[in-house]
XYZ file of C-alpha atoms in Angstrom:
609
model
C -67.442 65.352 -64.799
C -65.414 62.163 -64.807
C -61.835 62.832 -63.895
C -59.680 61.987 -66.839
C -56.119 60.806 -67.109
C -54.627 62.536 -64.112
C -52.667 60.419 -61.695
C -54.631 57.857 -59.744
C -54.748 58.609 -56.052
C -52.254 56.355 -54.320
C -50.177 55.988 -51.191
C -46.804 57.600 -50.983
C -44.333 57.177 -48.144
C -42.773 60.540 -47.518
C -40.381 59.923 -44.635
C -40.776 60.135 -40.926
C -39.965 63.848 -40.733
C -42.276 64.966 -43.521
C -45.821 66.185 -43.081
C -48.761 64.004 -44.216
C -49.498 64.744 -47.814
C -53.238 65.215 -47.476
C -54.962 65.807 -44.149
C -58.571 66.458 -43.513
C -58.811 68.387 -40.250
C -60.658 65.474 -38.577
C -57.733 63.155 -39.373
C -54.953 65.362 -37.989
C -52.368 63.853 -35.706
C -50.571 65.629 -32.884
C -47.454 67.538 -33.816
C -44.822 67.772 -31.091
C -43.314 71.238 -30.780
C -41.213 73.079 -28.247
C -43.531 76.062 -28.186
C -46.520 75.129 -26.023
C -46.071 75.438 -22.274
C -49.285 74.058 -20.670
C -49.907 77.061 -18.424
C -49.992 79.899 -20.883
C -52.937 81.529 -22.689
C -53.659 80.687 -26.319
C -53.038 83.480 -28.774
C -53.372 82.977 -32.507
C -51.441 84.983 -35.071
C -52.933 85.761 -38.468
C -50.763 87.184 -41.261
C -52.319 88.686 -44.396
C -50.430 89.950 -47.452
C -52.647 92.239 -49.492
C -51.861 94.188 -52.641
C -50.157 97.076 -50.885
C -49.160 95.902 -47.428
C -48.456 92.988 -45.101
C -50.498 92.886 -41.919
C -50.368 90.858 -38.726
C -53.063 90.453 -36.066
C -53.150 88.645 -32.715
C -56.402 87.107 -31.463
C -57.402 85.492 -28.171
C -59.496 82.350 -27.679
C -62.703 84.378 -27.973
C -61.679 85.593 -31.429
C -61.071 89.131 -30.203
C -58.351 91.194 -31.803
C -55.652 92.118 -29.297
C -53.676 94.247 -31.707
C -52.498 94.526 -35.282
C -49.863 96.215 -37.378
C -49.057 96.677 -41.044
C -46.035 97.341 -43.196
C -46.068 98.530 -46.836
C -44.764 96.384 -49.673
C -43.289 97.538 -52.919
C -45.114 97.124 -56.197
C -44.057 97.747 -59.816
C -46.733 98.569 -62.416
C -45.869 98.829 -66.109
C -48.896 98.586 -68.408
C -50.556 95.233 -67.853
C -47.626 93.940 -65.858
C -47.812 94.204 -62.068
C -44.944 92.728 -60.025
C -43.686 92.409 -56.485
C -40.756 90.902 -54.559
C -41.123 87.893 -52.267
C -38.023 89.063 -50.346
C -39.631 92.450 -49.745
C -42.930 90.820 -48.755
C -41.239 88.566 -46.149
C -39.360 91.519 -44.640
C -42.636 93.451 -44.413
C -44.273 90.477 -42.681
C -41.471 90.283 -40.113
C -41.805 93.987 -39.410
C -45.601 93.785 -39.059
C -45.470 90.741 -36.762
C -42.936 92.293 -34.406
C -44.936 95.546 -34.288
C -48.153 93.656 -33.578
C -46.507 91.729 -30.742
C -45.248 94.955 -29.223
C -48.565 96.839 -29.592
C -50.505 93.896 -28.130
C -48.050 93.398 -25.265
C -47.795 89.765 -26.317
C -44.555 87.754 -26.059
C -43.542 85.561 -28.943
C -43.679 82.562 -26.595
C -47.427 83.139 -26.100
C -48.309 82.622 -29.752
C -49.933 79.197 -30.029
C -50.443 78.952 -33.798
C -49.775 80.863 -37.001
C -51.740 81.119 -40.247
C -50.985 82.882 -43.518
C -53.306 84.451 -46.114
C -52.258 86.282 -49.216
C -53.342 87.486 -52.646
C -53.372 84.795 -55.328
C -50.121 86.081 -56.826
C -47.588 83.796 -58.524
C -44.096 83.307 -57.029
C -41.033 81.908 -58.836
C -37.995 80.576 -56.959
C -34.961 78.503 -57.961
C -33.609 75.270 -56.488
C -32.051 77.215 -53.613
C -35.284 79.046 -52.879
C -33.923 82.299 -54.340
C -36.065 84.634 -56.463
C -36.355 84.105 -60.221
C -37.340 87.168 -62.244
C -40.745 87.225 -63.885
C -40.139 90.716 -65.271
C -39.181 92.030 -68.694
C -36.606 94.073 -66.752
C -34.740 90.960 -65.616
C -34.683 92.372 -62.078
C -34.423 89.299 -59.831
C -36.194 91.089 -57.030
C -39.318 91.079 -59.142
C -40.240 87.404 -58.877
C -43.983 87.761 -58.115
C -46.658 88.262 -60.774
C -49.379 90.052 -58.824
C -52.943 88.720 -58.934
C -54.268 91.726 -60.896
C -51.620 91.418 -63.620
C -53.301 91.053 -67.050
C -50.264 90.323 -69.239
C -51.620 86.869 -70.052
C -54.972 87.741 -71.654
C -53.950 86.187 -74.979
C -52.686 83.051 -73.251
C -55.993 82.755 -71.379
C -57.945 83.055 -74.625
C -55.799 80.326 -76.184
C -56.235 78.036 -73.192
C -60.008 78.556 -73.294
C -60.051 77.611 -76.956
C -59.127 74.009 -76.031
C -62.384 73.622 -74.037
C -60.714 71.313 -71.545
C -63.097 69.580 -69.115
C -61.274 71.160 -66.175
C -62.588 74.540 -67.300
C -66.069 73.403 -66.164
C -64.729 74.033 -62.658
C -63.657 77.590 -63.532
C -67.039 78.834 -64.630
C -66.431 77.588 -68.169
C -63.351 79.693 -68.897
C -60.046 80.493 -67.289
C -59.148 84.043 -66.260
C -55.878 85.814 -66.987
C -55.726 86.322 -63.196
C -55.308 82.567 -62.686
C -51.951 80.855 -62.785
C -51.923 78.642 -65.963
C -52.053 81.653 -68.383
C -49.349 83.430 -66.396
C -47.136 80.341 -66.436
C -47.623 79.979 -70.176
C -46.742 83.654 -70.634
C -43.457 83.223 -68.755
C -42.543 80.135 -70.766
C -43.213 81.935 -74.040
C -41.543 85.250 -73.143
C -38.896 84.623 -70.483
C -37.162 81.400 -71.414
C -34.219 81.863 -69.078
C -36.487 82.437 -66.078
C -38.583 79.421 -67.118
C -35.507 77.244 -67.135
C -34.287 78.509 -63.768
C -37.566 78.220 -61.874
C -37.611 75.198 -59.557
C -40.910 75.965 -57.830
C -43.949 77.922 -58.951
C -46.120 78.729 -55.962
C -49.124 80.728 -54.970
C -47.979 83.487 -52.641
C -49.739 82.126 -49.556
C -48.166 78.686 -50.187
C -44.761 80.269 -50.540
C -45.218 82.041 -47.218
C -45.982 78.804 -45.371
C -43.093 77.127 -47.198
C -40.771 79.955 -46.175
C -41.963 79.615 -42.572
C -41.795 75.819 -42.253
C -39.791 74.389 -45.136
C -42.805 72.234 -45.998
C -43.766 72.369 -49.709
C -47.293 71.058 -49.186
C -49.757 73.200 -51.122
C -53.152 74.401 -50.009
C -56.324 72.875 -51.355
C -57.563 76.451 -51.575
C -54.876 77.833 -53.843
C -54.445 74.793 -56.077
C -58.166 74.260 -56.666
C -59.100 77.909 -57.129
C -56.154 79.162 -59.181
C -54.353 76.161 -60.705
C -57.228 73.934 -62.039
C -56.475 71.235 -59.432
C -59.505 68.962 -59.049
C -59.863 68.698 -55.287
C -62.821 66.360 -55.489
C -60.363 63.637 -56.545
C -59.961 63.139 -52.780
C -63.625 62.858 -51.869
C -63.657 59.085 -51.588
C -60.710 59.162 -49.171
C -62.071 61.794 -46.842
C -62.730 59.416 -43.959
C -59.863 57.054 -44.532
C -56.742 57.163 -42.410
C -54.723 56.395 -45.508
C -55.701 59.751 -46.979
C -53.019 61.301 -44.760
C -50.411 59.765 -47.035
C -52.019 60.764 -50.318
C -50.034 62.212 -53.141
C -51.659 65.140 -54.916
C -53.779 63.349 -57.481
C -56.093 66.027 -58.761
C -53.847 67.341 -61.579
C -55.213 66.748 -65.087
C -52.072 65.915 -67.047
C -53.861 66.146 -70.370
C -54.776 69.757 -69.633
C -51.192 70.798 -68.955
C -49.976 68.967 -72.049
C -52.524 70.430 -74.430
C -51.866 74.015 -73.351
C -48.118 73.607 -73.833
C -46.935 73.101 -70.247
C -46.238 69.388 -70.267
C -42.945 70.014 -68.435
C -44.864 70.949 -65.271
C -46.118 67.359 -65.026
C -42.555 66.050 -64.740
C -41.312 64.821 -61.426
C -44.800 64.036 -60.185
C -45.733 67.712 -60.520
C -42.811 68.752 -58.307
C -42.762 72.339 -59.583
C -46.440 72.984 -58.962
C -47.230 70.718 -56.042
C -46.742 67.043 -55.251
C -48.837 67.237 -52.076
C -51.875 69.139 -50.892
C -53.692 69.653 -47.602
C -56.856 71.161 -46.310
C -56.665 74.676 -44.843
C -55.402 74.568 -41.268
C -53.444 71.310 -41.531
C -50.267 71.553 -39.427
C -47.269 71.855 -41.744
C -43.905 70.172 -41.143
C -42.590 70.671 -37.631
C -43.905 74.198 -37.367
C -41.751 77.315 -37.658
C -38.142 76.682 -38.577
C -35.512 78.222 -36.307
C -34.609 80.776 -38.982
C -38.207 81.861 -39.571
C -38.950 81.959 -35.856
C -35.985 84.241 -35.253
C -36.983 86.602 -38.080
C -40.582 86.774 -36.866
C -39.820 87.088 -33.161
C -41.570 83.787 -32.382
C -40.631 80.331 -31.078
C -39.193 77.470 -33.123
C -41.803 74.774 -33.672
C -44.875 76.998 -33.297
C -47.581 75.270 -35.398
C -48.349 76.743 -38.838
C -51.543 75.896 -40.705
C -51.883 75.309 -44.419
C -52.724 78.685 -45.923
C -55.644 80.370 -47.661
C -56.019 82.986 -50.363
C -56.768 86.286 -48.605
C -60.398 86.554 -49.707
C -61.052 82.991 -48.631
C -59.503 83.729 -45.259
C -61.982 86.583 -45.047
C -64.740 84.026 -45.681
C -63.428 81.787 -42.905
C -63.212 84.825 -40.615
C -66.800 85.955 -41.132
C -69.068 83.197 -42.504
C -70.180 81.945 -39.076
C -70.682 85.452 -37.684
C -74.381 84.872 -37.158
C -76.446 86.690 -34.508
C -76.915 84.571 -31.384
C -80.607 84.076 -32.149
C -79.580 82.075 -35.249
C -76.610 80.247 -33.792
C -78.381 77.309 -32.043
C -79.513 75.294 -35.050
C -79.310 71.564 -35.636
C -76.510 70.244 -37.830
C -78.883 69.866 -40.793
C -80.341 73.340 -40.325
C -76.834 74.659 -39.832
C -75.659 73.234 -43.152
C -78.695 74.670 -44.877
C -78.137 78.080 -43.297
C -74.479 78.375 -44.315
C -75.509 77.549 -47.899
C -77.808 80.595 -47.974
C -74.982 82.992 -47.178
C -72.612 84.887 -49.404
C -69.483 86.596 -48.149
C -68.293 89.802 -49.793
C -64.609 90.460 -49.140
C -64.329 94.044 -50.264
C -60.894 95.562 -50.721
C -58.851 96.498 -53.786
C -61.112 93.985 -55.516
C -64.167 92.124 -54.231
C -64.663 88.393 -53.987
C -68.181 86.968 -53.664
C -68.156 83.535 -52.046
C -70.931 81.061 -51.319
C -70.836 77.359 -50.433
C -73.125 74.447 -51.263
C -73.374 70.758 -50.411
C -73.781 69.834 -54.079
C -71.695 71.093 -56.946
C -73.278 73.911 -58.938
C -71.886 74.776 -62.354
C -72.504 78.481 -62.994
C -71.346 80.015 -66.284
C -69.032 82.948 -65.779
C -68.545 82.272 -62.038
C -65.503 80.441 -60.744
C -66.001 77.004 -59.325
C -67.436 74.750 -58.105
C -64.302 74.222 -55.994
C -64.444 71.304 -53.576
C -63.143 72.027 -50.054
C -61.376 75.206 -51.204
C -62.597 77.220 -48.253
C -64.828 75.190 -45.922
C -63.821 71.485 -46.032
C -66.415 69.183 -47.634
C -68.440 72.067 -49.123
C -68.326 73.189 -52.763
C -67.267 76.818 -53.164
C -68.710 79.244 -55.726
C -66.536 82.315 -56.238
C -67.655 85.398 -58.063
C -65.691 88.616 -58.162
C -65.094 92.164 -59.313
C -61.489 92.850 -60.324
C -61.537 96.500 -59.250
C -63.667 97.907 -56.420
C -61.564 99.858 -53.940
C -59.072 100.359 -56.739
C -61.808 101.780 -58.982
C -63.106 104.164 -56.305
C -59.566 105.380 -55.737
C -59.139 105.857 -59.521
C -62.314 107.872 -59.868
C -61.453 110.086 -56.914
C -57.728 110.540 -57.621
C -58.274 111.538 -61.256
C -60.734 114.329 -60.492
C -59.420 117.870 -60.326
C -61.118 118.493 -56.974
C -59.575 115.463 -55.332
C -56.465 117.029 -53.757
C -58.365 119.931 -52.180
C -60.988 117.575 -50.754
C -58.275 115.235 -49.451
C -56.620 118.144 -47.624
C -59.894 119.091 -46.019
C -60.470 115.504 -44.911
C -56.986 115.344 -43.431
C -57.508 118.595 -41.522
C -60.677 117.133 -39.997
C -58.954 113.816 -39.277
C -61.512 111.800 -41.232
C -61.190 109.579 -44.285
C -61.780 110.926 -47.778
C -64.656 108.448 -48.135
C -66.282 109.900 -44.996
C -65.788 113.415 -46.329
C -67.536 112.447 -49.569
C -70.352 110.637 -47.712
C -70.945 113.708 -45.560
C -70.958 115.940 -48.614
C -73.571 113.748 -50.290
C -75.790 113.897 -47.184
C -75.534 117.659 -47.257
C -76.384 117.723 -50.998
C -79.491 115.610 -50.353
C -80.581 118.107 -47.690
C -79.812 121.133 -49.812
C -81.649 119.872 -52.888
C -84.599 118.324 -51.098
C -83.895 114.958 -52.703
C -86.254 112.325 -51.197
C -83.477 109.818 -50.493
C -79.719 109.928 -50.998
C -79.539 107.418 -53.868
C -81.670 109.701 -56.041
C -78.798 112.157 -56.324
C -77.405 110.026 -59.182
C -80.565 109.824 -61.290
C -78.665 111.278 -64.282
C -75.316 109.554 -63.734
C -74.689 105.857 -64.485
C -71.490 103.827 -64.233
C -70.523 100.408 -65.594
C -67.582 99.596 -63.290
C -65.718 97.131 -65.555
C -62.600 99.338 -65.790
C -60.408 96.203 -65.280
C -62.624 93.818 -67.176
C -65.561 91.797 -65.907
C -64.621 88.783 -63.757
C -68.196 87.708 -62.980
C -70.745 86.854 -64.196
C -69.882 87.822 -67.800
C -66.241 86.683 -67.588
C -65.045 89.211 -70.134
C -61.517 90.452 -69.413
C -61.854 92.848 -72.370
C -64.857 94.666 -70.887
C -64.364 98.388 -70.311
C -65.789 100.880 -67.871
C -68.513 103.272 -68.984
C -69.829 106.518 -67.541
C -73.056 108.039 -68.805
C -74.084 111.557 -67.720
C -70.912 113.651 -67.470
C -70.896 117.427 -67.714
C -68.314 120.234 -67.414
C -68.746 120.652 -63.674
C -65.383 120.197 -61.837
C -66.612 120.957 -58.321
C -66.237 118.840 -55.207
C -69.958 118.099 -55.390
C -69.576 116.661 -58.880
C -66.726 114.503 -57.644
C -69.012 113.266 -54.846
C -71.655 112.328 -57.429
C -69.143 110.473 -59.604
C -67.880 108.576 -56.565
C -71.438 107.734 -55.504
C -72.520 106.573 -58.981
C -69.423 104.351 -59.149
C -70.199 102.905 -55.695
C -73.711 102.150 -56.873
C -72.374 100.574 -60.093
C -70.313 98.202 -57.971
C -73.397 97.286 -55.961
C -75.374 96.661 -59.161
C -72.551 94.368 -60.281
C -72.863 92.409 -57.026
C -76.648 92.178 -57.545
C -75.982 90.784 -61.037
C -73.658 88.134 -59.572
C -76.122 87.091 -56.841
C -79.085 86.916 -59.216
C -77.012 84.827 -61.618
C -75.940 82.425 -58.828
C -79.501 82.026 -57.561
C -80.734 81.320 -61.067
C -78.277 78.408 -61.186
C -79.104 76.672 -57.914
C -77.999 78.846 -54.999
C -80.507 80.297 -52.513
C -78.552 83.278 -51.217
C -80.590 85.549 -48.963
C -78.030 86.907 -46.461
C -74.773 88.730 -47.048
C -71.676 89.063 -44.872
C -69.208 91.826 -45.600
C -65.581 92.233 -44.633
C -62.500 94.029 -45.872
C -61.623 97.709 -46.024
C -64.722 98.860 -47.948
C -67.032 97.207 -45.423
C -66.070 100.072 -43.079
C -67.677 102.537 -45.505
C -71.268 102.908 -44.204
C -72.656 104.271 -47.476
C -71.045 101.464 -49.486
C -72.753 98.844 -47.273
C -76.167 100.552 -47.075
C -76.300 100.953 -50.889
C -75.460 97.287 -51.314
C -78.263 96.321 -48.916
C -80.766 98.599 -50.667
C -79.752 97.535 -54.193
C -79.612 93.796 -53.518
C -82.504 93.650 -51.051
C -80.674 91.482 -48.535
C -79.562 92.148 -44.956
C -75.795 92.507 -44.580
C -74.133 91.235 -41.403
C -70.866 92.862 -40.386
C -68.553 90.846 -38.121
C -67.710 91.977 -34.615
C -64.060 92.027 -35.576
C -63.571 94.157 -38.652
C -60.235 92.459 -39.513
C -61.870 89.260 -40.727
C -59.059 88.260 -43.128
C -56.584 88.389 -40.245
C -58.998 86.404 -38.104
C -59.410 83.827 -40.853
C -55.669 83.423 -41.067
C -55.438 83.178 -37.262
C -58.080 80.434 -37.310
C -55.729 78.364 -39.493
C -53.138 78.647 -36.737
C -55.683 77.636 -34.098
C -56.592 74.503 -36.062
C -52.943 73.644 -36.667
C -52.328 73.977 -32.895
C -55.104 71.379 -32.317
C -57.242 73.842 -30.356
C -60.233 72.831 -32.500
C -60.901 69.489 -34.228
C -61.985 71.051 -37.543
C -61.866 74.341 -39.353
C -65.695 74.692 -39.110
C -65.523 74.201 -35.314
C -62.913 76.952 -35.082
C -65.031 79.255 -37.257
C -68.078 78.768 -34.997
C -65.977 79.407 -31.895
C -64.082 82.479 -33.109
C -66.548 84.221 -35.476
C -68.968 86.721 -33.936
C -71.650 89.007 -35.386
C -71.593 92.775 -35.150
C -73.957 95.260 -36.752
C -76.742 94.094 -39.113
C -77.584 96.472 -41.999
C -81.110 96.072 -43.389
C -82.331 97.250 -46.804
C -84.618 100.249 -46.991
C -88.320 99.519 -46.620
C -89.242 102.503 -48.792
C -90.824 101.155 -52.013
C -89.619 104.284 -53.854
C -86.017 103.314 -53.089
C -86.577 99.838 -54.554
C -88.290 101.257 -57.647
C -85.433 103.707 -58.188
C -82.711 101.053 -57.906
C -84.613 98.634 -60.150
C -84.667 101.358 -62.827
C -80.970 102.135 -62.449
C -80.127 98.429 -62.471
C -81.978 98.109 -65.807
C -79.798 100.877 -67.210
C -76.708 99.207 -65.715
C -77.459 95.965 -67.581
C -78.038 97.880 -70.810
C -74.631 99.608 -70.636
C -72.719 96.354 -71.252
C -75.094 95.335 -74.015
C -74.425 98.685 -75.681
C -70.676 98.161 -75.295
C -70.885 94.812 -77.066
C -72.832 96.463 -79.890
C -70.236 99.207 -80.160
C -67.403 96.648 -80.134
C -69.073 94.738 -82.995
C -69.637 97.889 -85.068
C -65.990 98.930 -84.761
C -64.674 95.423 -85.427
C -66.658 95.332 -88.635
C -65.383 98.771 -89.612
C -61.806 97.611 -89.147
C -62.203 94.257 -90.854
């Protein structure tokens, strides 16, 4: 696509104390700080803000986790509206960092670099950096629209009706989970807040801004969630002048036609006048105020941030077994393009990279340099995975009793259910565990379908319910839902491969990757080996890698990934042909469920017309 009518890339002098506006990692210059005594060990701090908590992890130069801590964050849910407080999030971060330092027996002076990752939530602040409410309640604490918020479905539909060329880089349509629909919703529904807001920021960008005072935005957040066209900078990638580049990937026509022309004013000051690649050193490092609150040292380098799932990709994508690690550069580039990372938590993101841009209907991207610099990113996803399993379990009558039993045995509820399923297989003489769900099928689109159908109005479906309310029936419903999620991932991978990818190896990280049954079912259903990283906290490691690059410990993000990623266990798919035949049959039913839903939707729409 030819870039149309957004600002031409040009030089901009930003003052001797300001950070370069666009830095490729290979062009980074040395930042002088007061925080790096030459004799001390290098420890990298990664900070991750998820949906329910803020976490901090400290890693050494081998990429090994020294210790981590978490602190809960408040969340408000009212219908489709889901909100948080940036003030509360920052306080939780400070608590988690100090706890992690204490648990790891690490002094703040030993931290060499800091990186942030966070959900792709939307933050509103005024000219003084104070919160601006995005809530019907008017509560100024509630200044964050959480990533999963679906209040802007109608706005997303309206934006998609314009068929703007930028939507080619969002899989053909924009999601209500992206920022333009949410911004339009605020303008149309909360005029006072819209007038007060001085900066609209992705949460991870706000965190690095809070830490350094530098308003430079991440290529990751802007490209993936704001329709920024990062490839506007491709021709400048090896030029020294690119360090002084103004953000030039905004399509002004797009913002004007959707009704947000005012965000173009002031050279896009409210949404980002400057961008940088992940890991670029921001400002002069930590401000004295932020350093004091975090228990760190003023001037400690801070890298440009990543969305949490993308940090998980950075933390795991080079976690290859040693036998595969010594490839030539050409082979290495080919190998990384055959991988897909599953970051499995509340939701799941499916990320793959390619050297050429691949337009895949219903799958976000291609996003240039949004995760690994100079590679195009394809991003699929499921909006509810861990959240859906929790929903299925929590709303069953047997849940509380089973949870109490799990607690008394000091094991997770997932482990209790997995053990129960293994016992059921033994008791019934079932040939393999997956066959327990032969009569139970789940379409897991309870929060819409993000990929590859891109239908936010899709609904979940369960086929095969009965009146049984026992713990064993709960285990079956949990298992069928887990399998439905794996069938959804198979659908995404098949769709990507049909459109140019050659994915044959999966990497898994996030909370659900610790569930052995979840991972084995994905391997069996998809037919690919799944590599687990040595360090299970890959999102924290990915964030820490940003700090390592900002501290100039590695010349590029990719070099840091290769140095700090490490492989753990490899899960192989079953070799039993009966298992494959079974899952092929269930996958066929899975695909039919959505087709039936569309038919039902059409019948009812006609009845109501």
